[in-house]
């Protein structure tokens, strides 16, 4: 499983990377694989304030609907509008062109390192590390 080391992660399988106070947010490869083929996304609107750990959108696949949770508190600056036409990019490139939204970060609560997230995924799958 691909877990980029430069990113931070949440228990709910979102990732974020912060650059100069702004964060890019997406879902992890683990989440994308578990969901299956993503067919629709409901992302937060630009200008919306989101709170760390709270629902801010929805991801629909052919077999499941999953909540999207904010990995940090702040104001949404941009959403990946290209995903409206091609939501499956979230499955094929979750850490690059499959990003979901960007926000001005005010607070990051409980972000996990790559190693801690890998342990969380192993536990979720019932694996021993």
CSV table of N, CA, C and O in Angstrom, one decimal:
chain,number,residue,atom,x,y,z
A,1,UNK,N,0.8,-1.2,0.0
A,1,UNK,CA,0.0,0.0,0.0
A,1,UNK,C,0.9,1.2,0.0
A,1,UNK,O,1.9,1.3,0.7
A,2,UNK,N,0.5,2.2,-0.8
A,2,UNK,CA,1.3,3.4,-0.9
A,2,UNK,C,0.8,4.4,0.1
A,2,UNK,O,-0.3,4.9,0.2
A,3,UNK,N,1.8,4.8,1.0
A,3,UNK,CA,1.6,5.8,2.0
A,3,UNK,C,2.7,6.8,2.0
A,3,UNK,O,3.8,6.6,2.6
A,4,UNK,N,2.6,7.9,1.2
A,4,UNK,CA,3.6,8.9,1.1
A,4,UNK,C,4.0,9.4,2.5
A,4,UNK,O,3.2,9.8,3.3
A,5,UNK,N,5.3,9.5,2.7
A,5,UNK,CA,5.9,9.9,4.0
A,5,UNK,C,5.7,11.4,4.3
A,5,UNK,O,5.7,11.8,5.4
A,6,UNK,N,5.6,12.2,3.2
A,6,UNK,CA,5.6,13.7,3.4
A,6,UNK,C,4.2,14.2,3.8
A,6,UNK,O,4.0,15.4,4.1
A,7,UNK,N,3.2,13.3,3.8
A,7,UNK,CA,1.8,13.7,4.1
A,7,UNK,C,1.5,13.4,5.6
A,7,UNK,O,2.1,12.6,6.2
A,8,UNK,N,0.4,14.1,6.0
A,8,UNK,CA,-0.2,13.8,7.4
A,8,UNK,C,-1.5,13.1,7.1
A,8,UNK,O,-2.1,13.3,6.0
A,9,UNK,N,-2.0,12.3,8.0
A,9,UNK,CA,-3.2,11.5,7.8
A,9,UNK,C,-4.2,11.6,9.0
A,9,UNK,O,-3.8,12.0,10.0
A,10,UNK,N,-5.4,11.1,8.7
A,10,UNK,CA,-6.4,11.1,9.8
A,10,UNK,C,-6.9,9.7,10.0
A,10,UNK,O,-6.7,8.8,9.1
A,11,UNK,N,-7.5,9.5,11.1
A,11,UNK,CA,-8.1,8.1,11.4
A,11,UNK,C,-9.2,7.8,10.4
A,11,UNK,O,-9.5,6.6,10.2
A,12,UNK,N,-9.8,8.8,9.7
A,12,UNK,CA,-10.8,8.6,8.8
A,12,UNK,C,-10.3,8.4,7.3
A,12,UNK,O,-11.1,8.5,6.4
A,13,UNK,N,-9.0,8.3,7.2
A,13,UNK,CA,-8.4,8.0,5.9
A,13,UNK,C,-8.3,9.2,4.9
A,13,UNK,O,-8.3,9.1,3.7
A,14,UNK,N,-8.3,10.4,5.5
A,14,UNK,CA,-8.0,11.6,4.7
A,14,UNK,C,-6.5,11.9,4.8
A,14,UNK,O,-5.9,11.6,5.8
A,15,UNK,N,-5.9,12.6,3.8
A,15,UNK,CA,-4.5,13.1,3.9
A,15,UNK,C,-4.5,14.6,3.8
A,15,UNK,O,-5.5,15.1,3.2
A,16,UNK,N,-3.5,15.2,4.2
A,16,UNK,CA,-3.2,16.6,4.0
A,16,UNK,C,-1.8,16.9,3.9
A,16,UNK,O,-1.0,16.2,4.5
A,17,UNK,N,-1.5,17.9,3.2
A,17,UNK,CA,-0.1,18.5,3.2
A,17,UNK,C,-0.2,20.0,3.3
A,17,UNK,O,-1.1,20.6,2.6
A,18,UNK,N,0.5,20.6,4.2
A,18,UNK,CA,0.4,22.0,4.5
A,18,UNK,C,1.6,22.7,3.9
A,18,UNK,O,2.8,22.3,4.1
A,19,UNK,N,1.4,23.8,3.2
A,19,UNK,CA,2.4,24.7,2.6
A,19,UNK,C,2.0,26.1,2.9
A,19,UNK,O,1.0,26.6,2.4
A,20,UNK,N,2.8,26.8,3.7
A,20,UNK,CA,2.6,28.2,4.0
A,20,UNK,C,1.2,28.5,4.5
A,20,UNK,O,0.6,29.5,4.1
A,21,UNK,N,0.7,27.6,5.4
A,21,UNK,CA,-0.5,27.8,6.1
A,21,UNK,C,-1.8,27.4,5.3
A,21,UNK,O,-2.9,27.4,5.8
A,22,UNK,N,-1.6,26.9,4.1
A,22,UNK,CA,-2.7,26.3,3.3
A,22,UNK,C,-2.5,24.8,3.1
A,22,UNK,O,-1.3,24.4,3.0
A,23,UNK,N,-3.6,24.1,3.2
A,23,UNK,CA,-3.5,22.6,3.0
A,23,UNK,C,-4.2,22.1,1.8
A,23,UNK,O,-5.3,22.6,1.5
A,24,UNK,N,-3.6,21.1,1.2
A,24,UNK,CA,-4.3,20.3,0.1
A,24,UNK,C,-4.8,19.1,0.8
A,24,UNK,O,-4.0,18.5,1.6
A,25,UNK,N,-6.0,18.7,0.5
A,25,UNK,CA,-6.7,17.5,1.2
A,25,UNK,C,-7.1,16.5,0.2
A,25,UNK,O,-7.6,16.9,-0.9
A,26,UNK,N,-7.0,15.3,0.5
A,26,UNK,CA,-7.6,14.2,-0.3
A,26,UNK,C,-7.9,13.0,0.5
A,26,UNK,O,-7.7,13.0,1.7
A,27,UNK,N,-8.3,11.9,-0.1
A,27,UNK,CA,-8.5,10.6,0.6
A,27,UNK,C,-7.3,9.7,0.2
A,27,UNK,O,-6.7,9.9,-0.8
A,28,UNK,N,-7.0,8.8,1.1
A,28,UNK,CA,-5.9,7.9,0.9
A,28,UNK,C,-6.2,6.8,-0.1
A,28,UNK,O,-7.3,6.5,-0.4
A,29,UNK,N,-5.1,6.2,-0.6
A,29,UNK,CA,-5.2,5.0,-1.4
A,29,UNK,C,-6.0,3.9,-0.7
A,29,UNK,O,-6.8,3.2,-1.3
A,30,UNK,N,-5.8,3.7,0.6
A,30,UNK,CA,-6.5,2.8,1.4
A,30,UNK,C,-8.0,3.0,1.3
A,30,UNK,O,-8.8,2.1,1.0
A,31,UNK,N,-8.4,4.3,1.5
A,31,UNK,CA,-9.8,4.6,1.4
A,31,UNK,C,-10.4,4.4,0.0
A,31,UNK,O,-11.5,3.9,-0.2
A,32,UNK,N,-9.6,4.8,-1.0
A,32,UNK,CA,-10.1,4.7,-2.4
A,32,UNK,C,-10.3,3.2,-2.8
A,32,UNK,O,-11.2,2.9,-3.4
A,33,UNK,N,-9.3,2.4,-2.3
A,33,UNK,CA,-9.5,1.0,-2.6
A,33,UNK,C,-10.7,0.4,-1.9
A,33,UNK,O,-11.4,-0.4,-2.4
A,34,UNK,N,-10.9,0.7,-0.6
A,34,UNK,CA,-12.0,0.2,0.1
A,34,UNK,C,-13.4,0.7,-0.5
A,34,UNK,O,-14.3,-0.1,-0.5
A,35,UNK,N,-13.4,1.9,-1.0
A,35,UNK,CA,-14.7,2.4,-1.6
A,35,UNK,C,-15.0,1.7,-2.9
A,35,UNK,O,-16.1,1.5,-3.2
A,36,UNK,N,-14.0,1.4,-3.7
A,36,UNK,CA,-14.2,0.9,-5.0
A,36,UNK,C,-14.3,2.1,-6.0
A,36,UNK,O,-13.9,3.2,-5.6
A,37,UNK,N,-14.9,1.9,-7.1
A,37,UNK,CA,-15.0,2.9,-8.2
A,37,UNK,C,-15.8,4.1,-7.7
A,37,UNK,O,-17.0,4.0,-7.5
A,38,UNK,N,-15.1,5.3,-7.5
A,38,UNK,CA,-15.8,6.5,-7.1
A,38,UNK,C,-16.6,7.0,-8.3
A,38,UNK,O,-16.0,7.2,-9.4
A,39,UNK,N,-17.9,7.3,-8.1
A,39,UNK,CA,-18.8,7.8,-9.2
A,39,UNK,C,-19.3,9.2,-8.9
A,39,UNK,O,-19.8,9.9,-9.9
A,40,UNK,N,-19.2,9.7,-7.7
A,40,UNK,CA,-19.7,11.1,-7.4
A,40,UNK,C,-19.1,11.6,-6.1
A,40,UNK,O,-18.8,10.9,-5.2
A,41,UNK,N,-18.8,12.9,-6.1
A,41,UNK,CA,-18.3,13.6,-5.0
A,41,UNK,C,-19.1,14.8,-4.6
A,41,UNK,O,-19.5,15.5,-5.5
A,42,UNK,N,-19.4,15.0,-3.3
A,42,UNK,CA,-20.0,16.2,-2.9
A,42,UNK,C,-18.9,16.9,-2.0
A,42,UNK,O,-18.6,16.4,-0.9
A,43,UNK,N,-18.3,17.9,-2.5
A,43,UNK,CA,-17.2,18.6,-1.8
A,43,UNK,C,-17.7,19.9,-1.2
A,43,UNK,O,-18.7,20.4,-1.6
A,44,UNK,N,-17.0,20.4,-0.1
A,44,UNK,CA,-17.4,21.6,0.5
A,44,UNK,C,-17.3,22.8,-0.5
A,44,UNK,O,-16.5,22.7,-1.4
A,45,UNK,N,-18.1,23.8,-0.3
A,45,UNK,CA,-18.1,24.9,-1.2
A,45,UNK,C,-16.9,25.9,-0.8
A,45,UNK,O,-16.6,26.0,0.4
A,46,UNK,N,-16.4,26.6,-1.8
A,46,UNK,CA,-15.4,27.6,-1.6
A,46,UNK,C,-16.0,28.6,-0.6
A,46,UNK,O,-17.1,29.1,-0.8
A,47,UNK,N,-15.2,29.0,0.3
A,47,UNK,CA,-15.6,30.0,1.3
A,47,UNK,C,-16.2,29.4,2.6
A,47,UNK,O,-16.4,30.1,3.6
A,48,UNK,N,-16.5,28.1,2.5
A,48,UNK,CA,-17.1,27.4,3.7
A,48,UNK,C,-16.1,27.2,4.7
A,48,UNK,O,-14.9,27.0,4.5
A,49,UNK,N,-16.5,27.4,6.0
A,49,UNK,CA,-15.6,27.1,7.1
A,49,UNK,C,-15.8,25.6,7.5
A,49,UNK,O,-17.0,25.2,7.7
A,50,UNK,N,-14.8,24.8,7.6
A,50,UNK,CA,-14.9,23.4,8.1
A,50,UNK,C,-14.2,23.3,9.4
A,50,UNK,O,-13.3,24.1,9.7
A,51,UNK,N,-14.6,22.3,10.2
A,51,UNK,CA,-14.0,22.0,11.5
A,51,UNK,C,-13.3,20.7,11.4
A,51,UNK,O,-13.9,19.7,10.9
A,52,UNK,N,-12.1,20.6,12.0
A,52,UNK,CA,-11.4,19.3,12.0
A,52,UNK,C,-12.2,18.2,12.6
A,52,UNK,O,-12.8,18.4,13.7
A,53,UNK,N,-12.3,17.1,11.9
A,53,UNK,CA,-13.0,15.9,12.3
A,53,UNK,C,-14.5,15.9,12.0
A,53,UNK,O,-15.1,14.9,12.2
A,54,UNK,N,-15.0,17.0,11.5
A,54,UNK,CA,-16.4,17.0,11.2
A,54,UNK,C,-16.7,16.8,9.7
A,54,UNK,O,-15.8,17.0,8.8
A,55,UNK,N,-17.8,16.2,9.4
A,55,UNK,CA,-18.2,15.9,8.0
A,55,UNK,C,-18.3,17.2,7.2
A,55,UNK,O,-18.8,18.2,7.6
A,56,UNK,N,-17.7,17.2,6.0
A,56,UNK,CA,-17.7,18.3,5.1
A,56,UNK,C,-18.1,17.9,3.7
A,56,UNK,O,-18.0,18.8,2.8
A,57,UNK,N,-18.4,16.7,3.4
A,57,UNK,CA,-18.8,16.2,2.1
A,57,UNK,C,-19.1,14.8,2.1
A,57,UNK,O,-19.3,14.1,3.1
A,58,UNK,N,-19.2,14.2,0.9
A,58,UNK,CA,-19.6,12.8,0.7
A,58,UNK,C,-18.9,12.3,-0.5
A,58,UNK,O,-18.7,13.0,-1.5
A,59,UNK,N,-18.5,11.0,-0.5
A,59,UNK,CA,-17.9,10.3,-1.6
A,59,UNK,C,-18.8,9.1,-1.9
A,59,UNK,O,-19.1,8.2,-1.0
A,60,UNK,N,-19.3,9.0,-3.1
A,60,UNK,CA,-20.1,7.8,-3.5
A,60,UNK,C,-19.3,7.0,-4.5
A,60,UNK,O,-18.7,7.5,-5.5
A,61,UNK,N,-19.4,5.7,-4.2
A,61,UNK,CA,-18.9,4.7,-5.2
A,61,UNK,C,-20.0,3.9,-5.7
A,61,UNK,O,-21.2,4.1,-5.3
A,62,UNK,N,-19.7,2.9,-6.5
A,62,UNK,CA,-20.8,2.0,-7.0
A,62,UNK,C,-21.4,1.2,-5.9
A,62,UNK,O,-22.5,0.7,-6.1
A,63,UNK,N,-20.7,1.0,-4.8
A,63,UNK,CA,-21.2,0.1,-3.8
A,63,UNK,C,-21.3,0.7,-2.4
A,63,UNK,O,-21.9,0.1,-1.5
A,64,UNK,N,-20.9,2.0,-2.2
A,64,UNK,CA,-20.9,2.6,-0.9
A,64,UNK,C,-21.0,4.1,-1.0
A,64,UNK,O,-20.7,4.7,-2.0
A,65,UNK,N,-21.4,4.6,0.2
A,65,UNK,CA,-21.4,6.1,0.4
A,65,UNK,C,-20.6,6.3,1.6
A,65,UNK,O,-20.8,5.7,2.6
A,66,UNK,N,-19.6,7.2,1.6
A,66,UNK,CA,-18.7,7.5,2.7
A,66,UNK,C,-18.7,9.0,3.0
A,66,UNK,O,-18.7,9.8,2.0
A,67,UNK,N,-18.7,9.3,4.2
A,67,UNK,CA,-18.5,10.7,4.6
A,67,UNK,C,-17.1,11.2,4.3
A,67,UNK,O,-16.1,10.4,4.4
A,68,UNK,N,-16.9,12.5,4.0
A,68,UNK,CA,-15.6,13.1,3.9
A,68,UNK,C,-15.5,14.0,5.1
A,68,UNK,O,-16.4,14.8,5.4
A,69,UNK,N,-14.4,13.9,5.8
A,69,UNK,CA,-14.2,14.6,7.1
A,69,UNK,C,-13.0,15.6,6.9
A,69,UNK,O,-12.0,15.2,6.3
A,70,UNK,N,-13.2,16.7,7.5
A,70,UNK,CA,-12.1,17.7,7.4
A,70,UNK,C,-10.9,17.3,8.3
A,70,UNK,O,-11.1,17.1,9.5
A,71,UNK,N,-9.7,17.3,7.8
A,71,UNK,CA,-8.6,16.9,8.6
A,71,UNK,C,-8.0,18.1,9.4
A,71,UNK,O,-7.1,17.9,10.2
A,72,UNK,N,-8.5,19.3,9.1
A,72,UNK,CA,-8.1,20.5,9.8
A,72,UNK,C,-9.2,21.5,9.8
A,72,UNK,O,-10.1,21.4,8.9
A,73,UNK,N,-9.2,22.5,10.7
A,73,UNK,CA,-10.2,23.5,10.7
A,73,UNK,C,-9.7,24.7,9.8
A,73,UNK,O,-8.5,24.9,9.7
A,74,UNK,N,-10.6,25.3,9.1
A,74,UNK,CA,-10.2,26.5,8.3
A,74,UNK,C,-11.2,26.8,7.2
A,74,UNK,O,-12.3,26.2,7.2
A,75,UNK,N,-10.9,27.7,6.3
A,75,UNK,CA,-11.8,28.1,5.3
A,75,UNK,C,-11.4,27.4,4.0
A,75,UNK,O,-10.2,27.4,3.6
A,76,UNK,N,-12.3,26.9,3.3
A,76,UNK,CA,-12.1,26.2,2.0
A,76,UNK,C,-11.7,27.3,0.9
A,76,UNK,O,-12.5,28.3,0.7
A,77,UNK,N,-10.6,27.1,0.3
A,77,UNK,CA,-10.1,28.1,-0.7
A,77,UNK,C,-10.4,27.7,-2.1
A,77,UNK,O,-10.5,28.5,-3.0
A,78,UNK,N,-10.4,26.4,-2.3
A,78,UNK,CA,-10.5,25.9,-3.7
A,78,UNK,C,-11.0,24.4,-3.6
A,78,UNK,O,-10.7,23.7,-2.7
A,79,UNK,N,-11.8,24.0,-4.6
A,79,UNK,CA,-12.1,22.6,-4.8
A,79,UNK,C,-11.6,22.1,-6.1
A,79,UNK,O,-11.5,22.9,-7.1
A,80,UNK,N,-11.4,20.8,-6.2
A,80,UNK,CA,-10.9,20.3,-7.5
A,80,UNK,C,-12.1,20.0,-8.4
A,80,UNK,O,-12.7,19.0,-8.4
A,81,UNK,N,-12.4,21.0,-9.2
A,81,UNK,CA,-13.6,21.0,-10.1
A,81,UNK,C,-13.5,19.9,-11.2
A,81,UNK,O,-14.5,19.5,-11.7
A,82,UNK,N,-12.3,19.6,-11.5
A,82,UNK,CA,-12.1,18.5,-12.6
A,82,UNK,C,-12.7,17.2,-12.2
A,82,UNK,O,-13.0,16.4,-13.0
A,83,UNK,N,-12.8,17.0,-10.9
A,83,UNK,CA,-13.4,15.7,-10.4
A,83,UNK,C,-14.9,15.5,-10.7
A,83,UNK,O,-15.4,14.4,-10.7
A,84,UNK,N,-15.6,16.6,-11.0
A,84,UNK,CA,-17.0,16.5,-11.3
A,84,UNK,C,-17.2,15.7,-12.6
A,84,UNK,O,-18.1,14.9,-12.7
A,85,UNK,N,-16.3,15.9,-13.5
A,85,UNK,CA,-16.4,15.1,-14.8
A,85,UNK,C,-15.7,13.8,-14.7
A,85,UNK,O,-16.1,12.9,-15.4
A,86,UNK,N,-14.7,13.7,-13.9
A,86,UNK,CA,-13.9,12.4,-13.7
A,86,UNK,C,-13.7,12.1,-12.3
A,86,UNK,O,-12.5,12.1,-11.8
A,87,UNK,N,-14.7,11.7,-11.5
A,87,UNK,CA,-14.5,11.3,-10.1
A,87,UNK,C,-13.6,10.1,-9.9
A,87,UNK,O,-13.0,10.0,-8.9
A,88,UNK,N,-13.5,9.3,-10.9
A,88,UNK,CA,-12.6,8.1,-10.8
A,88,UNK,C,-11.2,8.4,-10.6
A,88,UNK,O,-10.4,7.5,-10.2
A,89,UNK,N,-10.8,9.6,-10.9
A,89,UNK,CA,-9.4,10.0,-10.7
A,89,UNK,C,-9.0,9.9,-9.2
A,89,UNK,O,-7.8,9.6,-8.9
A,90,UNK,N,-9.9,10.0,-8.3
A,90,UNK,CA,-9.7,9.8,-6.9
A,90,UNK,C,-9.1,8.3,-6.7
A,90,UNK,O,-8.3,8.1,-5.8
A,91,UNK,N,-9.6,7.4,-7.4
A,91,UNK,CA,-9.1,6.0,-7.3
A,91,UNK,C,-7.7,5.8,-7.9
A,91,UNK,O,-6.9,5.1,-7.4
A,92,UNK,N,-7.5,6.4,-9.1
A,92,UNK,CA,-6.3,6.2,-9.8
A,92,UNK,C,-5.1,7.0,-9.4
A,92,UNK,O,-4.0,6.6,-9.5
A,93,UNK,N,-5.4,8.2,-8.8
A,93,UNK,CA,-4.3,9.1,-8.4
A,93,UNK,C,-4.7,9.9,-7.2
A,93,UNK,O,-4.8,11.1,-7.2
A,94,UNK,N,-5.0,9.2,-6.1
A,94,UNK,CA,-5.5,9.9,-4.9
A,94,UNK,C,-4.5,10.9,-4.3
A,94,UNK,O,-5.0,11.9,-3.6
A,95,UNK,N,-3.2,10.8,-4.5
A,95,UNK,CA,-2.3,11.7,-3.9
A,95,UNK,C,-1.8,12.8,-4.8
A,95,UNK,O,-1.0,13.6,-4.4
A,96,UNK,N,-2.2,12.8,-6.0
A,96,UNK,CA,-1.8,13.8,-7.0
A,96,UNK,C,-3.0,14.5,-7.6
A,96,UNK,O,-3.6,15.4,-6.8
A,97,UNK,N,-3.4,14.3,-8.8
A,97,UNK,CA,-4.5,15.0,-9.4
A,97,UNK,C,-5.9,14.6,-8.8
A,97,UNK,O,-6.9,15.3,-9.1
A,98,UNK,N,-5.9,13.6,-8.0
A,98,UNK,CA,-7.2,13.3,-7.3
A,98,UNK,C,-7.4,14.0,-6.0
A,98,UNK,O,-8.3,13.6,-5.2
A,99,UNK,N,-6.7,15.1,-5.7
A,99,UNK,CA,-6.9,15.9,-4.5
A,99,UNK,C,-8.3,16.4,-4.5
A,99,UNK,O,-8.9,16.6,-5.6
A,100,UNK,N,-8.9,16.7,-3.3
A,100,UNK,CA,-10.3,17.1,-3.2
A,100,UNK,C,-10.5,18.6,-3.0
A,100,UNK,O,-11.2,19.2,-3.7
A,101,UNK,N,-9.8,19.2,-2.0
A,101,UNK,CA,-10.0,20.6,-1.8
A,101,UNK,C,-8.7,21.2,-1.1
A,101,UNK,O,-7.9,20.5,-0.6
A,102,UNK,N,-8.7,22.5,-1.1
A,102,UNK,CA,-7.6,23.2,-0.4
A,102,UNK,C,-8.3,24.2,0.6
A,102,UNK,O,-9.3,24.7,0.4
A,103,UNK,N,-7.6,24.3,1.8
A,103,UNK,CA,-8.1,25.2,2.8
A,103,UNK,C,-7.0,26.0,3.5
A,103,UNK,O,-5.8,25.6,3.5
A,104,UNK,N,-7.4,27.2,4.0
A,104,UNK,CA,-6.5,28.0,4.9
A,104,UNK,C,-6.6,27.3,6.3
A,104,UNK,O,-7.6,27.4,6.9
A,105,UNK,N,-5.5,26.8,6.7
A,105,UNK,CA,-5.5,26.0,8.0
A,105,UNK,C,-5.5,27.0,9.2
A,105,UNK,O,-4.6,27.8,9.3
A,106,UNK,N,-6.4,26.7,10.1
A,106,UNK,CA,-6.4,27.4,11.4
A,106,UNK,C,-6.0,26.5,12.5
A,106,UNK,O,-5.4,26.9,13.5
A,107,UNK,N,-6.3,25.2,12.4
A,107,UNK,CA,-6.0,24.2,13.4
A,107,UNK,C,-6.0,22.8,12.8
A,107,UNK,O,-6.9,22.4,12.1
A,108,UNK,N,-4.9,22.1,13.1
A,108,UNK,CA,-4.9,20.7,12.8
A,108,UNK,C,-4.9,19.9,14.1
A,108,UNK,O,-4.1,20.1,15.0
A,109,UNK,N,-5.9,19.0,14.2
A,109,UNK,CA,-6.0,18.2,15.4
A,109,UNK,C,-5.8,16.8,15.1
A,109,UNK,O,-6.5,16.2,14.3
A,110,UNK,N,-4.8,16.2,15.7
A,110,UNK,CA,-4.7,14.7,15.7
A,110,UNK,C,-4.2,14.1,14.4
A,110,UNK,O,-4.5,13.0,14.1
A,111,UNK,N,-3.4,14.9,13.6
A,111,UNK,CA,-2.9,14.3,12.4
A,111,UNK,C,-1.9,13.3,12.7
A,111,UNK,O,-1.1,13.4,13.6
A,112,UNK,N,-1.9,12.2,11.9
A,112,UNK,CA,-1.0,11.1,12.1
A,112,UNK,C,0.2,11.1,11.1
A,112,UNK,O,0.1,11.6,10.0
A,113,UNK,N,1.3,10.6,11.5
A,113,UNK,CA,2.5,10.5,10.7
A,113,UNK,C,2.2,9.3,9.7
A,113,UNK,O,1.3,8.5,9.9
A,114,UNK,N,3.1,9.1,8.7
A,114,UNK,CA,2.9,8.0,7.8
A,114,UNK,C,3.0,6.7,8.5
A,114,UNK,O,2.3,5.7,8.2
A,115,UNK,N,4.0,6.6,9.4
A,115,UNK,CA,4.2,5.3,10.2
A,115,UNK,C,2.9,5.0,11.1
A,115,UNK,O,2.5,3.9,11.1
A,116,UNK,N,2.4,6.0,11.7
A,116,UNK,CA,1.2,5.8,12.6
A,116,UNK,C,0.0,5.4,11.7
A,116,UNK,O,-0.8,4.6,12.1
A,117,UNK,N,-0.1,6.1,10.5
A,117,UNK,CA,-1.2,5.7,9.6
A,117,UNK,C,-1.1,4.3,9.1
A,117,UNK,O,-2.1,3.6,9.0
A,118,UNK,N,0.1,3.9,8.8
A,118,UNK,CA,0.4,2.5,8.3
A,118,UNK,C,-0.1,1.5,9.3
A,118,UNK,O,-0.7,0.5,9.0
A,119,UNK,N,0.3,1.8,10.6
A,119,UNK,CA,-0.1,0.9,11.7
A,119,UNK,C,-1.7,0.9,11.8
A,119,UNK,O,-2.3,-0.2,12.1
A,120,UNK,N,-2.3,2.0,11.7
A,120,UNK,CA,-3.8,2.1,11.7
A,120,UNK,C,-4.4,1.3,10.6
A,120,UNK,O,-5.3,0.5,10.9
A,121,UNK,N,-3.9,1.4,9.4
A,121,UNK,CA,-4.4,0.6,8.3
A,121,UNK,C,-4.2,-0.9,8.5
A,121,UNK,O,-5.1,-1.7,8.3
A,122,UNK,N,-3.0,-1.3,9.0
A,122,UNK,CA,-2.8,-2.7,9.3
A,122,UNK,C,-3.8,-3.2,10.4
A,122,UNK,O,-4.3,-4.3,10.3
A,123,UNK,N,-4.0,-2.4,11.4
A,123,UNK,CA,-5.0,-2.8,12.4
A,123,UNK,C,-6.4,-2.9,11.8
A,123,UNK,O,-7.1,-3.8,12.2
A,124,UNK,N,-6.8,-2.0,11.0
A,124,UNK,CA,-8.1,-2.0,10.3
A,124,UNK,C,-8.3,-3.3,9.5
A,124,UNK,O,-9.3,-3.8,9.5
A,125,UNK,N,-7.2,-3.7,8.9
A,125,UNK,CA,-7.2,-4.9,8.0
A,125,UNK,C,-7.1,-6.2,8.9
A,125,UNK,O,-7.2,-7.3,8.4
A,126,UNK,N,-6.8,-6.0,10.2
A,126,UNK,CA,-6.6,-7.1,11.1
A,126,UNK,C,-5.2,-7.8,11.0
A,126,UNK,O,-5.0,-8.9,11.4
A,127,UNK,N,-4.3,-7.0,10.4
A,127,UNK,CA,-2.9,-7.6,10.3
A,127,UNK,C,-2.1,-7.3,11.6
A,127,UNK,O,-2.4,-6.3,12.3
A,128,UNK,N,-1.1,-8.1,11.8
A,128,UNK,CA,-0.2,-7.9,12.9
A,128,UNK,C,1.0,-7.2,12.3
A,128,UNK,O,1.5,-7.6,11.2
A,129,UNK,N,1.6,-6.3,13.0
A,129,UNK,CA,2.8,-5.6,12.5
A,129,UNK,C,4.0,-5.9,13.4
A,129,UNK,O,3.8,-6.1,14.5
